PDB file of C-alpha atoms in Angstrom:
ATOM      1  CA  MET A   1       7.073  20.674  47.278  1.00  0.00           C
ATOM      2  CA  GLY A   2       7.960  24.309  46.754  1.00  0.00           C
ATOM      3  CA  GLU A   3       6.266  26.238  43.973  1.00  0.00           C
ATOM      4  CA  ASN A   4       6.891  29.507  42.153  1.00  0.00           C
ATOM      5  CA  LEU A   5       4.316  31.129  39.869  1.00  0.00           C
ATOM      6  CA  PHE A   6       4.634  33.761  37.176  1.00  0.00           C
ATOM      7  CA  VAL A   7       1.838  35.191  35.024  1.00  0.00           C
ATOM      8  CA  SER A   8       1.973  37.505  32.019  1.00  0.00           C
ATOM      9  CA  ASN A   9      -0.536  38.699  29.429  1.00  0.00           C
ATOM     10  CA  LYS A  10       2.263  39.724  27.036  1.00  0.00           C
ATOM     11  CA  LEU A  11       4.611  37.716  24.855  1.00  0.00           C
ATOM     12  CA  PHE A  12       6.038  35.145  27.265  1.00  0.00           C
ATOM     13  CA  ASP A  13       9.799  34.973  27.864  1.00  0.00           C
ATOM     14  CA  PRO A  14      11.095  32.600  30.597  1.00  0.00           C
ATOM     15  CA  LYS A  15      14.252  34.702  31.039  1.00  0.00           C
ATOM     16  CA  ILE A  16      12.136  37.641  32.171  1.00  0.00           C
ATOM     17  CA  ALA A  17      10.420  35.463  34.776  1.00  0.00           C
ATOM     18  CA  MET A  18      13.757  34.196  36.168  1.00  0.00           C
ATOM     19  CA  GLU A  19      15.176  37.723  36.356  1.00  0.00           C
ATOM     20  CA  LYS A  20      12.154  39.087  38.212  1.00  0.00           C
ATOM     21  CA  TRP A  21      12.294  36.247  40.739  1.00  0.00           C
ATOM     22  CA  PHE A  22      16.013  36.724  41.330  1.00  0.00           C
ATOM     23  CA  LEU A  23      15.743  40.538  41.670  1.00  0.00           C
ATOM     24  CA  GLU A  24      13.648  39.989  44.814  1.00  0.00           C
ATOM     25  CA  HIS A  25      16.957  39.603  46.691  1.00  0.00           C
ATOM     26  CA  LEU A  26      17.110  43.415  46.719  1.00  0.00           C
ATOM     27  CA  ASP A  27      14.173  43.358  49.152  1.00  0.00           C
ATOM     28  CA  TYR A  28      15.495  40.437  51.245  1.00  0.00           C
ATOM     29  CA  ASP A  29      17.510  40.872  54.472  1.00  0.00           C
ATOM     30  CA  TYR A  30      19.645  37.783  55.055  1.00  0.00           C
ATOM     31  CA  ASN A  31      20.609  38.688  58.647  1.00  0.00           C
ATOM     32  CA  ASN A  32      16.975  39.084  59.732  1.00  0.00           C
ATOM     33  CA  ASN A  33      15.733  36.438  57.250  1.00  0.00           C
ATOM     34  CA  SER A  34      12.841  38.696  56.291  1.00  0.00           C
ATOM     35  CA  CYS A  35      11.514  40.879  53.461  1.00  0.00           C
ATOM     36  CA  GLN A  36      10.865  44.550  53.526  1.00  0.00           C
ATOM     37  CA  ASP A  37       7.316  45.665  54.270  1.00  0.00           C
ATOM     38  CA  ASP A  38       4.865  45.181  51.387  1.00  0.00           C
ATOM     39  CA  LYS A  39       7.515  43.381  49.328  1.00  0.00           C
ATOM     40  CA  MET A  40       7.674  39.799  48.090  1.00  0.00           C
ATOM     41  CA  CYS A  41      10.898  37.783  48.188  1.00  0.00           C
ATOM     42  CA  GLY A  42       9.662  34.182  48.551  1.00  0.00           C
ATOM     43  CA  HIS A  43      10.380  33.422  44.856  1.00  0.00           C
ATOM     44  CA  TYR A  44      14.023  34.343  45.407  1.00  0.00           C
ATOM     45  CA  THR A  45      14.438  32.351  48.627  1.00  0.00           C
ATOM     46  CA  GLN A  46      12.950  29.247  46.971  1.00  0.00           C
ATOM     47  CA  MET A  47      15.272  29.653  43.952  1.00  0.00           C
ATOM     48  CA  VAL A  48      18.375  29.708  46.191  1.00  0.00           C
ATOM     49  CA  TRP A  49      17.165  27.250  48.873  1.00  0.00           C
ATOM     50  CA  ALA A  50      20.200  25.080  49.506  1.00  0.00           C
ATOM     51  CA  ASP A  51      18.385  21.778  50.122  1.00  0.00           C
ATOM     52  CA  SER A  52      16.313  21.991  46.904  1.00  0.00           C
ATOM     53  CA  HIS A  53      18.201  20.134  44.213  1.00  0.00           C
ATOM     54  CA  SER A  54      15.503  19.325  41.656  1.00  0.00           C
ATOM     55  CA  VAL A  55      13.214  21.658  39.731  1.00  0.00           C
ATOM     56  CA  GLY A  56      10.666  21.278  36.945  1.00  0.00           C
ATOM     57  CA  CYS A  57       8.755  24.000  35.095  1.00  0.00           C
ATOM     58  CA  ALA A  58       5.773  24.149  32.727  1.00  0.00           C
ATOM     59  CA  VAL A  59       3.946  26.861  30.767  1.00  0.00           C
ATOM     60  CA  HIS A  60       0.221  27.009  30.032  1.00  0.00           C
ATOM     61  CA  ARG A  61      -2.050  29.633  28.466  1.00  0.00           C
ATOM     62  CA  CYS A  62      -5.399  30.214  30.125  1.00  0.00           C
ATOM     63  CA  ASP A  63      -8.339  32.316  28.981  1.00  0.00           C
ATOM     64  CA  THR A  64      -9.567  32.727  32.552  1.00  0.00           C
ATOM     65  CA  MET A  65      -8.316  31.677  35.992  1.00  0.00           C
ATOM     66  CA  GLU A  66     -10.502  31.265  39.076  1.00  0.00           C
ATOM     67  CA  GLY A  67      -9.630  33.734  41.785  1.00  0.00           C
ATOM     68  CA  LEU A  68      -7.503  35.885  39.431  1.00  0.00           C
ATOM     69  CA  SER A  69      -8.486  38.778  37.212  1.00  0.00           C
ATOM     70  CA  PHE A  70      -6.154  37.827  34.351  1.00  0.00           C
ATOM     71  CA  GLU A  71      -7.665  36.912  30.981  1.00  0.00           C
ATOM     72  CA  LYS A  72      -5.842  35.180  28.127  1.00  0.00           C
ATOM     73  CA  ALA A  73      -2.673  35.055  30.176  1.00  0.00           C
ATOM     74  CA  THR A  74       0.341  32.754  30.177  1.00  0.00           C
ATOM     75  CA  PHE A  75       1.216  30.972  33.431  1.00  0.00           C
ATOM     76  CA  LEU A  76       4.645  29.627  34.384  1.00  0.00           C
ATOM     77  CA  VAL A  77       4.802  27.071  37.188  1.00  0.00           C
ATOM     78  CA  CYS A  78       8.092  25.797  38.693  1.00  0.00           C
ATOM     79  CA  ASN A  79       8.131  23.079  41.356  1.00  0.00           C
ATOM     80  CA  TYR A  80      11.173  22.547  43.603  1.00  0.00           C
ATOM     81  CA  TYR A  81      12.173  19.427  45.501  1.00  0.00           C
ATOM     82  CA  PRO A  82      12.682  19.248  48.411  1.00  0.00           C
ATOM     83  CA  ALA A  83      10.571  22.269  49.228  1.00  0.00           C
ATOM     84  CA  GLY A  84      12.062  25.363  50.887  1.00  0.00           C
ATOM     85  CA  ASN A  85      10.862  28.545  52.559  1.00  0.00           C
ATOM     86  CA  PHE A  86      10.473  27.066  56.036  1.00  0.00           C
ATOM     87  CA  ASN A  87       9.743  29.509  58.829  1.00  0.00           C
ATOM     88  CA  ASP A  88      12.709  30.670  60.904  1.00  0.00           C
ATOM     89  CA  GLU A  89      15.133  28.963  58.501  1.00  0.00           C
ATOM     90  CA  LYS A  90      17.534  30.715  56.226  1.00  0.00           C
ATOM     91  CA  PRO A  91      17.713  29.561  52.605  1.00  0.00           C
ATOM     92  CA  TYR A  92      21.444  28.906  52.775  1.00  0.00           C
ATOM     93  CA  GLU A  93      24.507  29.340  55.005  1.00  0.00           C
ATOM     94  CA  GLU A  94      27.125  31.929  54.201  1.00  0.00           C
ATOM     95  CA  GLY A  95      30.583  30.630  53.340  1.00  0.00           C
ATOM     96  CA  GLU A  96      32.767  29.548  50.467  1.00  0.00           C
ATOM     97  CA  TRP A  97      31.068  28.293  47.336  1.00  0.00           C
ATOM     98  CA  CYS A  98      30.528  24.558  47.224  1.00  0.00           C
ATOM     99  CA  SER A  99      32.144  24.182  50.671  1.00  0.00           C
ATOM    100  CA  LYS A 100      29.436  21.740  51.899  1.00  0.00           C
ATOM    101  CA  CYS A 101      28.316  19.888  48.799  1.00  0.00           C
ATOM    102  CA  PRO A 102      26.471  16.616  49.604  1.00  0.00           C
ATOM    103  CA  ASP A 103      27.850  13.254  48.594  1.00  0.00           C
ATOM    104  CA  ASN A 104      25.520  12.926  45.615  1.00  0.00           C
ATOM    105  CA  LEU A 105      26.584  16.381  44.306  1.00  0.00           C
ATOM    106  CA  PRO A 106      30.342  16.369  44.812  1.00  0.00           C
ATOM    107  CA  ARG A 107      31.393  18.591  41.900  1.00  0.00           C
ATOM    108  CA  CYS A 108      31.264  22.417  41.755  1.00  0.00           C
ATOM    109  CA  ASP A 109      30.120  23.968  38.472  1.00  0.00           C
ATOM    110  CA  GLN A 110      29.568  27.733  38.246  1.00  0.00           C
ATOM    111  CA  ASN A 111      29.436  27.964  42.075  1.00  0.00           C
ATOM    112  CA  LEU A 112      26.822  25.199  42.277  1.00  0.00           C
ATOM    113  CA  CYS A 113      27.039  21.653  43.578  1.00  0.00           C
ATOM    114  CA  VAL A 114      26.413  19.258  40.702  1.00  0.00           C
ATOM    115  CA  PRO A 115      26.809  15.493  40.185  1.00  0.00           C
ATOM    116  CA  ASP A 116      29.857  14.015  38.583  1.00  0.00           C
ATOM    117  CA  ALA A 117      29.843  14.022  34.815  1.00  0.00           C
ATOM    118  CA  PRO A 118      29.608  10.537  33.349  1.00  0.00           C
ATOM    119  CA  GLU A 119      32.902   9.237  32.106  1.00  0.00           C
ATOM    120  CA  LEU A 120      33.182   9.233  28.358  1.00  0.00           C
ATOM    121  CA  THR A 121      33.869   5.770  27.054  1.00  0.00           C
ATOM    122  CA  GLU A 122      35.238   5.142  23.627  1.00  0.00           C
ATOM    123  CA  GLU A 123      32.696   3.203  21.647  1.00  0.00           C
ATOM    124  CA  PRO A 124      34.121   0.678  19.229  1.00  0.00           C
ATOM    125  CA  ASP A 125      34.085   1.735  15.629  1.00  0.00           C
ATOM    126  CA  VAL A 126      31.537  -0.618  14.090  1.00  0.00           C
ATOM    127  CA  GLU A 127      32.546   0.268  10.544  1.00  0.00           C
ATOM    128  CA  LYS A 128      36.239  -0.336  11.268  1.00  0.00           C
ATOM    129  CA  GLU A 129      35.505  -3.669  12.912  1.00  0.00           C
ATOM    130  CA  THR A 130      33.380  -4.660   9.926  1.00  0.00           C
ATOM    131  CA  MET A 131      36.230  -3.818   7.567  1.00  0.00           C
ATOM    132  CA  ASP A 132      38.718  -5.758   9.691  1.00  0.00           C
ATOM    133  CA  SER A 133      36.421  -8.770  10.010  1.00  0.00           C
ATOM    134  CA  SER A 134      35.740  -9.034   6.272  1.00  0.00           C
ATOM    135  CA  PRO A 135      36.897 -12.410   4.867  1.00  0.00           C
ATOM    136  CA  PRO A 136      40.127 -12.490   2.875  1.00  0.00           C
ATOM    137  CA  GLY A 137      39.892 -12.172  -0.855  1.00  0.00           C
ATOM    138  CA  THR A 138      37.129  -9.570  -0.808  1.00  0.00           C
ATOM    139  CA  ASP A 139      39.474  -6.835  -1.940  1.00  0.00           C
ATOM    140  CA  GLU A 140      39.670  -8.254  -5.467  1.00  0.00           C
ATOM    141  CA  PRO A 141      38.820  -5.858  -8.264  1.00  0.00           C
ATOM    142  CA  SER A 142      35.180  -5.619  -9.170  1.00  0.00           C
ATOM    143  CA  THR A 143      33.827  -7.711 -12.051  1.00  0.00           C
ATOM    144  CA  HIS A 144      32.174  -4.630 -13.496  1.00  0.00           C
ATOM    145  CA  THR A 145      35.502  -2.824 -13.571  1.00  0.00           C
ATOM    146  CA  ALA A 146      37.240  -5.727 -15.285  1.00  0.00           C
ATOM    147  CA  THR A 147      34.443  -6.013 -17.854  1.00  0.00           C
ATOM    148  CA  ALA A 148      34.583  -2.309 -18.595  1.00  0.00           C
ATOM    149  CA  THR A 149      38.362  -2.485 -19.018  1.00  0.00           C
ATOM    150  CA  ALA A 150      38.139  -5.462 -21.354  1.00  0.00           C
ATOM    151  CA  THR A 151      35.443  -3.759 -23.422  1.00  0.00           C
ATOM    152  CA  ALA A 152      37.496  -0.599 -23.708  1.00  0.00           C
ATOM    153  CA  THR A 153      40.563  -2.627 -24.778  1.00  0.00           C
ATOM    154  CA  THR A 154      38.575  -4.560 -27.392  1.00  0.00           C
ATOM    155  CA  THR A 155      37.097  -1.368 -28.794  1.00  0.00           C
ATOM    156  CA  ALA A 156      40.519   0.250 -29.017  1.00  0.00           C
ATOM    157  CA  THR A 157      41.930  -2.833 -30.811  1.00  0.00           C
ATOM    158  CA  ASP A 158      39.056  -2.921 -33.298  1.00  0.00           C
ATOM    159  CA  THR A 159      39.500   0.766 -34.006  1.00  0.00           C
ATOM    160  CA  ALA A 160      43.235   0.360 -34.602  1.00  0.00           C
ATOM    161  CA  THR A 161      42.639  -2.612 -36.961  1.00  0.00           C
ATOM    162  CA  ALA A 162      40.021  -0.724 -38.934  1.00  0.00           C
ATOM    163  CA  THR A 163      42.386   2.210 -39.244  1.00  0.00           C
ATOM    164  CA  GLU A 164      45.216   0.030 -40.591  1.00  0.00           C
ATOM    165  CA  ASP A 165      42.972  -1.845 -43.084  1.00  0.00           C
ATOM    166  CA  THR A 166      41.309   1.263 -44.489  1.00  0.00           C
ATOM    167  CA  PRO A 167      43.329   2.768 -47.397  1.00  0.00           C
ATOM    168  CA  PRO A 168      44.062   6.466 -47.191  1.00  0.00           C
ATOM    169  CA  SER A 169      41.438   8.571 -48.887  1.00  0.00           C
ATOM    170  CA  PRO A 170      42.564  10.618 -51.908  1.00  0.00           C
ATOM    171  CA  PRO A 171      43.085  14.307 -51.301  1.00  0.00           C
ATOM    172  CA  ARG A 172      40.209  16.536 -52.151  1.00  0.00           C
ATOM    173  CA  THR A 173      40.659  18.813 -55.122  1.00  0.00           C
ATOM    174  CA  GLN A 174      37.843  21.099 -54.115  1.00  0.00           C
ATOM    175  CA  PRO A 175      37.033  22.557 -50.692  1.00  0.00           C
ATOM    176  CA  ASP A 176      34.532  20.562 -48.664  1.00  0.00           C
ATOM    177  CA  TYR A 177      31.698  22.731 -47.401  1.00  0.00           C
ATOM    178  CA  SER A 178      29.588  19.892 -46.037  1.00  0.00           C
ATOM    179  CA  SER A 179      30.920  20.322 -42.485  1.00  0.00           C
ATOM    180  CA  ALA A 180      30.934  24.106 -42.485  1.00  0.00           C
ATOM    181  CA  PRO A 181      28.475  25.531 -39.907  1.00  0.00           C
ATOM    182  CA  GLU A 182      25.532  27.402 -41.278  1.00  0.00           C
ATOM    183  CA  PRO A 183      25.717  31.149 -40.634  1.00  0.00           C
ATOM    184  CA  THR A 184      23.504  32.420 -37.880  1.00  0.00           C
ATOM    185  CA  MET A 185      21.247  35.459 -38.052  1.00  0.00           C
ATOM    186  CA  ALA A 186      23.938  37.495 -36.280  1.00  0.00           C
ATOM    187  CA  ASP A 187      26.494  36.480 -38.939  1.00  0.00           C
ATOM    188  CA  ARG A 188      24.085  37.425 -41.714  1.00  0.00           C
ATOM    189  CA  GLU A 189      23.469  40.836 -40.204  1.00  0.00           C
ATOM    190  CA  GLU A 190      27.193  41.498 -39.754  1.00  0.00           C
ATOM    191  CA  THR A 191      28.337  40.309 -43.192  1.00  0.00           C
ATOM    192  CA  GLY A 192      25.189  41.146 -45.179  1.00  0.00           C
ATOM    193  CA  THR A 193      25.350  37.834 -47.072  1.00  0.00           C
ATOM    194  CA  GLU A 194      23.008  34.919 -47.345  1.00  0.00           C
ATOM    195  CA  PRO A 195      23.893  31.226 -47.265  1.00  0.00           C
ATOM    196  CA  GLY A 196      25.450  30.225 -50.608  1.00  0.00           C
ATOM    197  CA  ASP A 197      27.157  33.580 -51.288  1.00  0.00           C
ATOM    198  CA  GLY A 198      30.420  32.173 -49.988  1.00  0.00           C
ATOM    199  CA  GLU A 199      30.215  29.239 -52.410  1.00  0.00           C
ATOM    200  CA  GLU A 200      29.556  31.564 -55.380  1.00  0.00           C
ATOM    201  CA  GLU A 201      32.552  33.704 -54.428  1.00  0.00           C
ATOM    202  CA  GLU A 202      34.715  30.589 -54.212  1.00  0.00           C
ATOM    203  CA  GLU A 203      33.560  29.465 -57.679  1.00  0.00           C
ATOM    204  CA  GLU A 204      34.284  32.923 -59.153  1.00  0.00           C
ATOM    205  CA  GLU A 205      37.752  32.909 -57.610  1.00  0.00           C
ATOM    206  CA  GLU A 206      38.431  29.451 -59.076  1.00  0.00           C
ATOM    207  CA  GLU A 207      37.310  30.609 -62.545  1.00  0.00           C
ATOM    208  CA  GLN A 208      39.589  33.658 -62.311  1.00  0.00           C
ATOM    209  CA  GLU A 209      42.496  31.455 -61.275  1.00  0.00           C
ATOM    210  CA  GLU A 210      41.851  29.115 -64.241  1.00  0.00           C
ATOM    211  CA  GLU A 211      41.735  32.079 -66.666  1.00  0.00           C
ATOM    212  CA  GLU A 212      44.979  33.451 -65.258  1.00  0.00           C
ATOM    213  CA  GLU A 213      46.616  30.033 -65.621  1.00  0.00           C
ATOM    214  CA  GLU A 214      45.476  29.798 -69.271  1.00  0.00           C
ATOM    215  CA  GLU A 215      46.801  33.313 -69.996  1.00  0.00           C
ATOM    216  CA  GLU A 216      50.135  32.456 -68.429  1.00  0.00           C
ATOM    217  CA  LYS A 217      50.218  29.257 -70.497  1.00  0.00           C
ATOM    218  CA  TRP A 218      49.602  31.164 -73.767  1.00  0.00           C
ATOM    219  CA  GLU A 219      52.152  33.798 -72.847  1.00  0.00           C
ATOM    220  CA  GLY A 220      54.696  31.060 -72.165  1.00  0.00           C
ATOM    221  CA  GLU A 221      54.027  29.442 -75.525  1.00  0.00           C
ATOM    222  CA  GLU A 222      54.382  32.810 -77.313  1.00  0.00           C
ATOM    223  CA  ARG A 223      57.673  33.467 -75.562  1.00  0.00           C
ATOM    224  CA  ALA A 224      58.928  30.026 -76.608  1.00  0.00           C
ATOM    225  CA  THR A 225      57.934  30.686 -80.252  1.00  0.00           C
ATOM    226  CA  GLU A 226      59.723  34.037 -80.268  1.00  0.00           C
ATOM    227  CA  ARG A 227      62.847  32.468 -78.817  1.00  0.00           C
ATOM    228  CA  GLU A 228      62.817  29.837 -81.578  1.00  0.00           C
ATOM    229  CA  LYS A 229      62.494  32.565 -84.243  1.00  0.00           C
ATOM    230  CA  ASP A 230      65.367  34.552 -82.763  1.00  0.00           C
ATOM    231  CA  SER A 231      67.610  31.505 -82.674  1.00  0.00           C
ATOM    232  CA  THR A 232      66.769  30.722 -86.316  1.00  0.00           C
ATOM    233  CA  ARG A 233      67.724  34.239 -87.457  1.00  0.00           C
ATOM    234  CA  GLU A 234      71.087  34.160 -85.738  1.00  0.00           C
ATOM    235  CA  GLN A 235      72.163  30.848 -87.349  1.00  0.00           C
ATOM    236  CA  PRO A 236      73.923  31.241 -90.835  1.00  0.00           C
ATOM    237  CA  PRO A 237      72.501  29.318 -93.778  1.00  0.00           C
ATOM    238  CA  ALA A 238      73.835  25.795 -93.999  1.00  0.00           C
ATOM    239  CA  ASN A 239      74.693  25.988 -97.781  1.00  0.00           C
ATOM    240  CA  ALA A 240      76.051  29.523 -97.856  1.00  0.00           C
ATOM    241  CA  GLY A 241      79.664  28.318 -98.190  1.00  0.00           C
ATOM    242  CA  SER A 242      78.886  25.862-100.979  1.00  0.00           C
ATOM    243  CA  VAL A 243      77.064  28.477-103.085  1.00  0.00           C
ATOM    244  CA  SER A 244      79.999  30.870-102.891  1.00  0.00           C
ATOM    245  CA  THR A 245      82.416  28.121-103.933  1.00  0.00           C
ATOM    246  CA  SER A 246      80.270  27.176-106.966  1.00  0.00           C
ATOM    247  CA  LEU A 247      80.087  30.762-108.150  1.00  0.00           C
ATOM    248  CA  ILE A 248      83.891  31.063-107.949  1.00  0.00           C
ATOM    249  CA  LEU A 249      84.380  27.896-109.988  1.00  0.00           C
ATOM    250  CA  VAL A 250      81.901  29.017-112.634  1.00  0.00           C
ATOM    251  CA  THR A 251      83.573  32.423-112.820  1.00  0.00           C
ATOM    252  CA  SER A 252      87.035  30.884-113.243  1.00  0.00           C
ATOM    253  CA  LEU A 253      85.884  28.482-115.943  1.00  0.00           C
ATOM    254  CA  MET A 254      84.243  31.117-118.091  1.00  0.00           C
ATOM    255  CA  PRO A 255      87.548  32.335-119.701  1.00  0.00           C
ATOM    256  CA  LEU A 256      88.606  28.799-120.508  1.00  0.00           C
ATOM    257  CA  LEU A 257      85.347  28.067-122.186  1.00  0.00           C
ATOM    258  CA  SER A 258      85.639  31.222-124.203  1.00  0.00           C
ATOM    259  CA  LEU A 259      89.138  30.244-125.408  1.00  0.00           C
ATOM    260  CA  GLY A 260      88.016  26.864-126.395  1.00  0.00           C
ATOM    261  CA  LEU A 261      85.255  28.213-128.495  1.00  0.00           C
TER     262      LEU A 261
END
């Protein structure tokens, strides 16, 4: 089994480890299948070894490690199967991508041989089947709904009956202040009045209106009296004609009486 190791005493990032392993290809000569002097490229060759198709990695933090001078370091271990890096063997053959994929890895994905993706099967809709398999007659309206509807109808009928039986209330002769909202502190500050001032003003206005009505009533009676007096003056006395006639008769009879005497 092939194995790659990476150690770091800084904040661990697996991407950094993969990049450093892959950058070893700069020091690898494919034609000679060798690395430059004093350079390491075995991590790269194991990463790209064509026969290795399975890999597993793990991370562990160690305070000390036998044979190494690292302290409180993080170790990354990746195992490859089947193992690679055999002597005198190249990690892969040059050619077109995915040109010699094995039977168990027939599909090419991002220039790599991968297994076929499992076919997606449509799973039956359990909820739909449950709805379809429900026995007939279950779609009747709910009892709670019917009860609520009947209650609402009964309440509406009772209200209408009470409204028809109740005689109309007589109109109010005075304003009703029972339902008027009490003034808030903001209203008091703006108007400068206390609760009850509005009622006193209303009472004063009513008294003034009553006084004005009484004055108008007296003025109307005085006008009627004056009109009666004026009409009486314009009419001639009823016995004026009879008095004049009597005086004429008395005047005409005076000479006769004197002759007779």
